[in-house]
DNA sequence: GAATTTAGTTTACATTGTTAACCTTTATTT
DNA sequence: AAATAAAGGTTAACAATGTAAACTAAATTC
């Protein structure tokens, strides 16, 4: 396979990532939440203790974006901000009952879209793929070229 | 490797794609063009005959986005729109001398970032990776779930 | 206790994605 | 040939996203 005359590798990845998200949004179109599904999962895993700053790190995003994500999820009734008593600059992010009710459907949808994406690939190949992608992700980390 | 407790696959790809583009933009920061590098390459390959509609298909984008891309490249002096005489609805997209002069640097930068991304992976692995990604891209094509 | 740092918010601006309405030119229908 | 539809491109509007700067309030450092 010639590498020349192909679209840049990063462009290919970004395109696939976008299509993945579209498939997920379609599967979950009956929910109020239209995006930020992974944030909900991370907040759930935070067991009521995660802060916006910590969430920003997990999402590899910045705190301004996280404010908007939480505003969005909060407006839709998925998340509540709770002042941390021991450090009153921080908020703990807590899922509402609504979010907890819908979370299984979200996780299932993610699994299904991932399975759709991987159709025709063996488990071995998928594991290799993840390993390679993590190598590539590290290679492209800012500290490697800035 | 556990697939659970990882970030959604599409999110990983989108992140890597974004980092790839950042690396490329950094490498090419001395150029006037700050993006749309791949569009320039496609226009070059179109040998002065490609139209906006055709470019939209190659970019897997829509015609509105392409208008903006060509506006941008045209404002920066990289591309000219030339009316097609045989079908006066269309424009041929033509690179300027400036674009042709900078194109080698752009292609080199893309190659370098791609090589940086693939550091530590064998040629065999890279070829497998491309093959797998194209399978995944097809799997996630709209027609497979809409 | 003054200065700095941290968590979060707000504002601003540019880019991107999406949709709809529109103009002009070409193709199709009848 | 006239009417209609379709195609190529443009414009406008709106929401989402990325990035940066300035800000408040609380905590930490010196």
mmCIF file of N, CA, C and O (backbone and C1' of nucleotides) in Angstrom, chain D residues 4-30:
data_model
loop_
_atom_site.group_PDB
_atom_site.id
_atom_site.type_symbol
_atom_site.label_atom_id
_atom_site.label_comp_id
_atom_site.label_asym_id
_atom_site.label_seq_id
_atom_site.Cartn_x
_atom_site.Cartn_y
_atom_site.Cartn_z
ATOM 1 P P DT D 4 -44.426 25.664 -14.546
ATOM 2 O "O5'" DT D 4 -43.268 24.617 -14.293
ATOM 3 C "C5'" DT D 4 -43.403 23.295 -14.822
ATOM 4 C "C4'" DT D 4 -42.201 22.461 -14.418
ATOM 5 C "C3'" DT D 4 -41.748 22.682 -12.968
ATOM 6 O "O3'" DT D 4 -41.749 21.433 -12.315
ATOM 7 C "C1'" DT D 4 -39.899 22.783 -14.458
ATOM 8 P P DA D 5 -41.257 21.272 -10.795
ATOM 9 O "O5'" DA D 5 -39.820 20.630 -10.999
ATOM 10 C "C5'" DA D 5 -39.676 19.549 -11.927
ATOM 11 C "C4'" DA D 5 -38.207 19.186 -12.051
ATOM 12 C "C3'" DA D 5 -37.471 19.069 -10.716
ATOM 13 O "O3'" DA D 5 -36.657 17.914 -10.785
ATOM 14 C "C1'" DA D 5 -36.343 20.605 -12.105
ATOM 15 P P DA D 6 -35.909 17.344 -9.484
ATOM 16 O "O5'" DA D 6 -34.400 17.684 -9.838
ATOM 17 C "C5'" DA D 6 -33.884 17.256 -11.091
ATOM 18 C "C4'" DA D 6 -32.522 17.868 -11.295
ATOM 19 C "C3'" DA D 6 -31.590 17.762 -10.078
ATOM 20 O "O3'" DA D 6 -30.385 17.193 -10.535
ATOM 21 C "C1'" DA D 6 -31.657 19.991 -10.905
ATOM 22 P P DA D 7 -29.167 16.936 -9.551
ATOM 23 O "O5'" DA D 7 -28.186 18.135 -9.927
ATOM 24 C "C5'" DA D 7 -27.746 18.270 -11.264
ATOM 25 C "C4'" DA D 7 -26.725 19.398 -11.342
ATOM 26 C "C3'" DA D 7 -25.692 19.367 -10.212
ATOM 27 O "O3'" DA D 7 -24.427 19.676 -10.782
ATOM 28 C "C1'" DA D 7 -26.826 21.440 -10.217
ATOM 29 P P DG D 8 -23.130 19.660 -9.913
ATOM 30 O "O5'" DG D 8 -22.813 21.201 -9.725
ATOM 31 C "C5'" DG D 8 -22.280 21.931 -10.826
ATOM 32 C "C4'" DG D 8 -21.918 23.310 -10.355
ATOM 33 C "C3'" DG D 8 -21.031 23.336 -9.103
ATOM 34 O "O3'" DG D 8 -19.933 24.213 -9.338
ATOM 35 C "C1'" DG D 8 -22.984 24.629 -8.752
ATOM 36 P P DG D 9 -18.828 24.433 -8.231
ATOM 37 O "O5'" DG D 9 -19.418 25.689 -7.453
ATOM 38 C "C5'" DG D 9 -19.633 26.904 -8.187
ATOM 39 C "C4'" DG D 9 -20.408 27.871 -7.344
ATOM 40 C "C3'" DG D 9 -19.778 28.245 -6.006
ATOM 41 O "O3'" DG D 9 -19.295 29.578 -6.109
ATOM 42 C "C1'" DG D 9 -22.154 28.000 -5.887
ATOM 43 P P DT D 10 -18.647 30.277 -4.821
ATOM 44 O "O5'" DT D 10 -19.893 30.980 -4.122
ATOM 45 C "C5'" DT D 10 -20.649 31.936 -4.875
ATOM 46 C "C4'" DT D 10 -21.723 32.524 -3.992
ATOM 47 C "C3'" DT D 10 -21.246 33.087 -2.653
ATOM 48 O "O3'" DT D 10 -21.551 34.473 -2.645
ATOM 49 C "C1'" DT D 10 -23.194 31.765 -2.385
ATOM 50 P P DT D 11 -21.083 35.420 -1.481
ATOM 51 O "O5'" DT D 11 -22.303 35.391 -0.453
ATOM 52 C "C5'" DT D 11 -23.600 35.770 -0.908
ATOM 53 C "C4'" DT D 11 -24.601 35.552 0.208
ATOM 54 C "C3'" DT D 11 -24.165 36.056 1.588
ATOM 55 O "O3'" DT D 11 -25.099 37.037 1.996
ATOM 56 C "C1'" DT D 11 -25.116 33.882 1.717
ATOM 57 P P DA D 12 -24.913 37.847 3.366
ATOM 58 O "O5'" DA D 12 -25.839 37.028 4.364
ATOM 59 C "C5'" DA D 12 -27.119 36.629 3.927
ATOM 60 C "C4'" DA D 12 -27.823 35.882 5.044
ATOM 61 C "C3'" DA D 12 -27.428 36.313 6.460
ATOM 62 O "O3'" DA D 12 -28.607 36.444 7.227
ATOM 63 C "C1'" DA D 12 -27.120 33.984 6.224
ATOM 64 P P DA D 13 -28.597 37.043 8.689
ATOM 65 O "O5'" DA D 13 -28.873 35.760 9.584
ATOM 66 C "C5'" DA D 13 -29.962 34.925 9.250
ATOM 67 C "C4'" DA D 13 -29.912 33.688 10.115
ATOM 68 C "C3'" DA D 13 -29.481 33.963 11.558
ATOM 69 O "O3'" DA D 13 -30.396 33.348 12.441
ATOM 70 C "C1'" DA D 13 -28.204 32.211 10.622
ATOM 71 P P DC D 14 -30.406 33.694 13.997
ATOM 72 O "O5'" DC D 14 -29.831 32.347 14.626
ATOM 73 C "C5'" DC D 14 -30.461 31.115 14.299
ATOM 74 C "C4'" DC D 14 -29.604 29.977 14.785
ATOM 75 C "C3'" DC D 14 -28.959 30.251 16.155
ATOM 76 O "O3'" DC D 14 -29.213 29.161 17.025
ATOM 77 C "C1'" DC D 14 -27.361 29.488 14.608
ATOM 78 P P DA D 15 -28.870 29.281 18.587
ATOM 79 O "O5'" DA D 15 -28.358 27.820 18.926
ATOM 80 C "C5'" DA D 15 -28.627 26.726 18.058
ATOM 81 C "C4'" DA D 15 -27.431 25.802 18.051
ATOM 82 C "C3'" DA D 15 -26.703 25.710 19.396
ATOM 83 O "O3'" DA D 15 -26.436 24.335 19.661
ATOM 84 C "C1'" DA D 15 -25.179 26.278 17.686
ATOM 85 P P DA D 16 -25.700 23.875 20.971
ATOM 86 O "O5'" DA D 16 -24.235 23.553 20.452
ATOM 87 C "C5'" DA D 16 -24.082 22.666 19.359
ATOM 88 C "C4'" DA D 16 -22.604 22.391 19.144
ATOM 89 C "C3'" DA D 16 -21.797 22.211 20.432
ATOM 90 O "O3'" DA D 16 -20.917 21.114 20.233
ATOM 91 C "C1'" DA D 16 -20.899 23.986 19.142
ATOM 92 P P DT D 17 -19.818 20.752 21.325
ATOM 93 O "O5'" DT D 17 -18.567 21.576 20.772
ATOM 94 C "C5'" DT D 17 -18.032 21.242 19.498
ATOM 95 C "C4'" DT D 17 -16.693 21.927 19.357
ATOM 96 C "C3'" DT D 17 -15.825 21.822 20.619
ATOM 97 O "O3'" DT D 17 -14.559 21.306 20.234
ATOM 98 C "C1'" DT D 17 -16.009 24.064 19.915
ATOM 99 P P DG D 18 -13.313 21.282 21.252
ATOM 100 O "O5'" DG D 18 -12.548 22.620 20.896
ATOM 101 C "C5'" DG D 18 -12.202 22.897 19.546
ATOM 102 C "C4'" DG D 18 -11.093 23.923 19.511
ATOM 103 C "C3'" DG D 18 -10.117 23.827 20.685
ATOM 104 O "O3'" DG D 18 -8.819 24.175 20.203
ATOM 105 C "C1'" DG D 18 -11.265 25.900 20.768
ATOM 106 P P DT D 19 -7.544 24.239 21.146
ATOM 107 O "O5'" DT D 19 -7.460 25.778 21.517
ATOM 108 C "C5'" DT D 19 -7.537 26.744 20.477
ATOM 109 C "C4'" DT D 19 -7.311 28.124 21.070
ATOM 110 C "C3'" DT D 19 -6.448 28.131 22.335
ATOM 111 O "O3'" DT D 19 -5.410 29.070 22.165
ATOM 112 C "C1'" DT D 19 -8.462 29.311 22.686
ATOM 113 P P DA D 20 -4.304 29.323 23.325
ATOM 114 O "O5'" DA D 20 -4.667 30.778 23.840
ATOM 115 C "C5'" DA D 20 -5.122 31.760 22.920
ATOM 116 C "C4'" DA D 20 -5.549 32.986 23.696
ATOM 117 C "C3'" DA D 20 -4.774 33.201 24.989
ATOM 118 O "O3'" DA D 20 -4.300 34.546 25.029
ATOM 119 C "C1'" DA D 20 -7.114 33.186 25.426
ATOM 120 P P DA D 21 -3.519 35.127 26.288
ATOM 121 O "O5'" DA D 21 -4.604 36.075 26.973
ATOM 122 C "C5'" DA D 21 -5.401 36.918 26.152
ATOM 123 C "C4'" DA D 21 -6.338 37.716 27.032
ATOM 124 C "C3'" DA D 21 -5.707 38.171 28.341
ATOM 125 O "O3'" DA D 21 -6.108 39.504 28.610
ATOM 126 C "C1'" DA D 21 -7.636 36.856 28.786
ATOM 127 P P DA D 22 -5.582 40.270 29.911
ATOM 128 O "O5'" DA D 22 -6.896 40.349 30.812
ATOM 129 C "C5'" DA D 22 -8.110 40.793 30.226
ATOM 130 C "C4'" DA D 22 -9.214 40.628 31.250
ATOM 131 C "C3'" DA D 22 -8.825 41.084 32.657
ATOM 132 O "O3'" DA D 22 -9.918 41.792 33.217
ATOM 133 C "C1'" DA D 22 -9.574 38.853 32.722
ATOM 134 P P DC D 23 -9.789 42.501 34.626
ATOM 135 O "O5'" DC D 23 -10.558 41.498 35.588
ATOM 136 C "C5'" DC D 23 -11.966 41.342 35.419
ATOM 137 C "C4'" DC D 23 -12.441 40.159 36.216
ATOM 138 C "C3'" DC D 23 -12.119 40.214 37.713
ATOM 139 O "O3'" DC D 23 -13.236 40.742 38.419
ATOM 140 C "C1'" DC D 23 -11.961 38.001 36.778
ATOM 141 P P DT D 24 -13.102 41.010 40.012
ATOM 142 O "O5'" DT D 24 -13.688 39.672 40.658
ATOM 143 C "C5'" DT D 24 -14.980 39.208 40.275
ATOM 144 C "C4'" DT D 24 -15.279 37.941 41.061
ATOM 145 C "C3'" DT D 24 -15.012 38.080 42.562
ATOM 146 O "O3'" DT D 24 -16.136 37.558 43.263
ATOM 147 C "C1'" DT D 24 -13.834 36.209 41.690
ATOM 148 P P DA D 25 -16.245 37.750 44.872
ATOM 149 O "O5'" DA D 25 -15.684 36.362 45.401
ATOM 150 C "C5'" DA D 25 -16.330 35.158 44.985
ATOM 151 C "C4'" DA D 25 -15.534 33.987 45.507
ATOM 152 C "C3'" DA D 25 -15.127 34.109 46.974
ATOM 153 O "O3'" DA D 25 -15.487 32.897 47.611
ATOM 154 C "C1'" DA D 25 -13.241 33.600 45.635
ATOM 155 P P DA D 26 -15.339 32.730 49.186
ATOM 156 O "O5'" DA D 26 -14.155 31.676 49.275
ATOM 157 C "C5'" DA D 26 -14.307 30.447 48.606
ATOM 158 C "C4'" DA D 26 -12.977 29.754 48.555
ATOM 159 C "C3'" DA D 26 -12.322 29.558 49.926
ATOM 160 O "O3'" DA D 26 -12.080 28.175 50.086
ATOM 161 C "C1'" DA D 26 -10.786 30.491 48.365
ATOM 162 P P DA D 27 -11.383 27.630 51.427
ATOM 163 O "O5'" DA D 27 -9.871 27.481 50.969
ATOM 164 C "C5'" DA D 27 -9.583 26.551 49.924
ATOM 165 C "C4'" DA D 27 -8.097 26.568 49.635
ATOM 166 C "C3'" DA D 27 -7.202 26.269 50.834
ATOM 167 O "O3'" DA D 27 -6.330 25.219 50.452
ATOM 168 C "C1'" DA D 27 -6.501 28.248 49.726
ATOM 169 P P DT D 28 -5.253 24.635 51.507
ATOM 170 O "O5'" DT D 28 -3.908 25.326 51.019
ATOM 171 C "C5'" DT D 28 -3.606 25.323 49.627
ATOM 172 C "C4'" DT D 28 -2.313 26.088 49.388
ATOM 173 C "C3'" DT D 28 -1.202 25.802 50.401
ATOM 174 O "O3'" DT D 28 -0.039 25.447 49.677
ATOM 175 C "C1'" DT D 28 -1.533 28.137 50.154
ATOM 176 P P DT D 29 1.328 25.065 50.400
ATOM 177 O "O5'" DT D 29 2.174 26.398 50.215
ATOM 178 C "C5'" DT D 29 2.162 27.046 48.929
ATOM 179 C "C4'" DT D 29 3.029 28.304 48.985
ATOM 180 C "C3'" DT D 29 4.293 28.175 49.835
ATOM 181 O "O3'" DT D 29 5.352 28.794 49.122
ATOM 182 C "C1'" DT D 29 3.021 30.016 50.561
ATOM 183 P P DC D 30 6.872 28.470 49.476
ATOM 184 O "O5'" DC D 30 7.463 29.870 49.911
ATOM 185 C "C5'" DC D 30 7.051 31.063 49.227
ATOM 186 C "C4'" DC D 30 7.227 32.264 50.162
ATOM 187 C "C3'" DC D 30 8.334 32.082 51.189
ATOM 188 O "O3'" DC D 30 9.445 32.898 50.844
ATOM 189 C "C1'" DC D 30 6.359 33.009 52.173
#
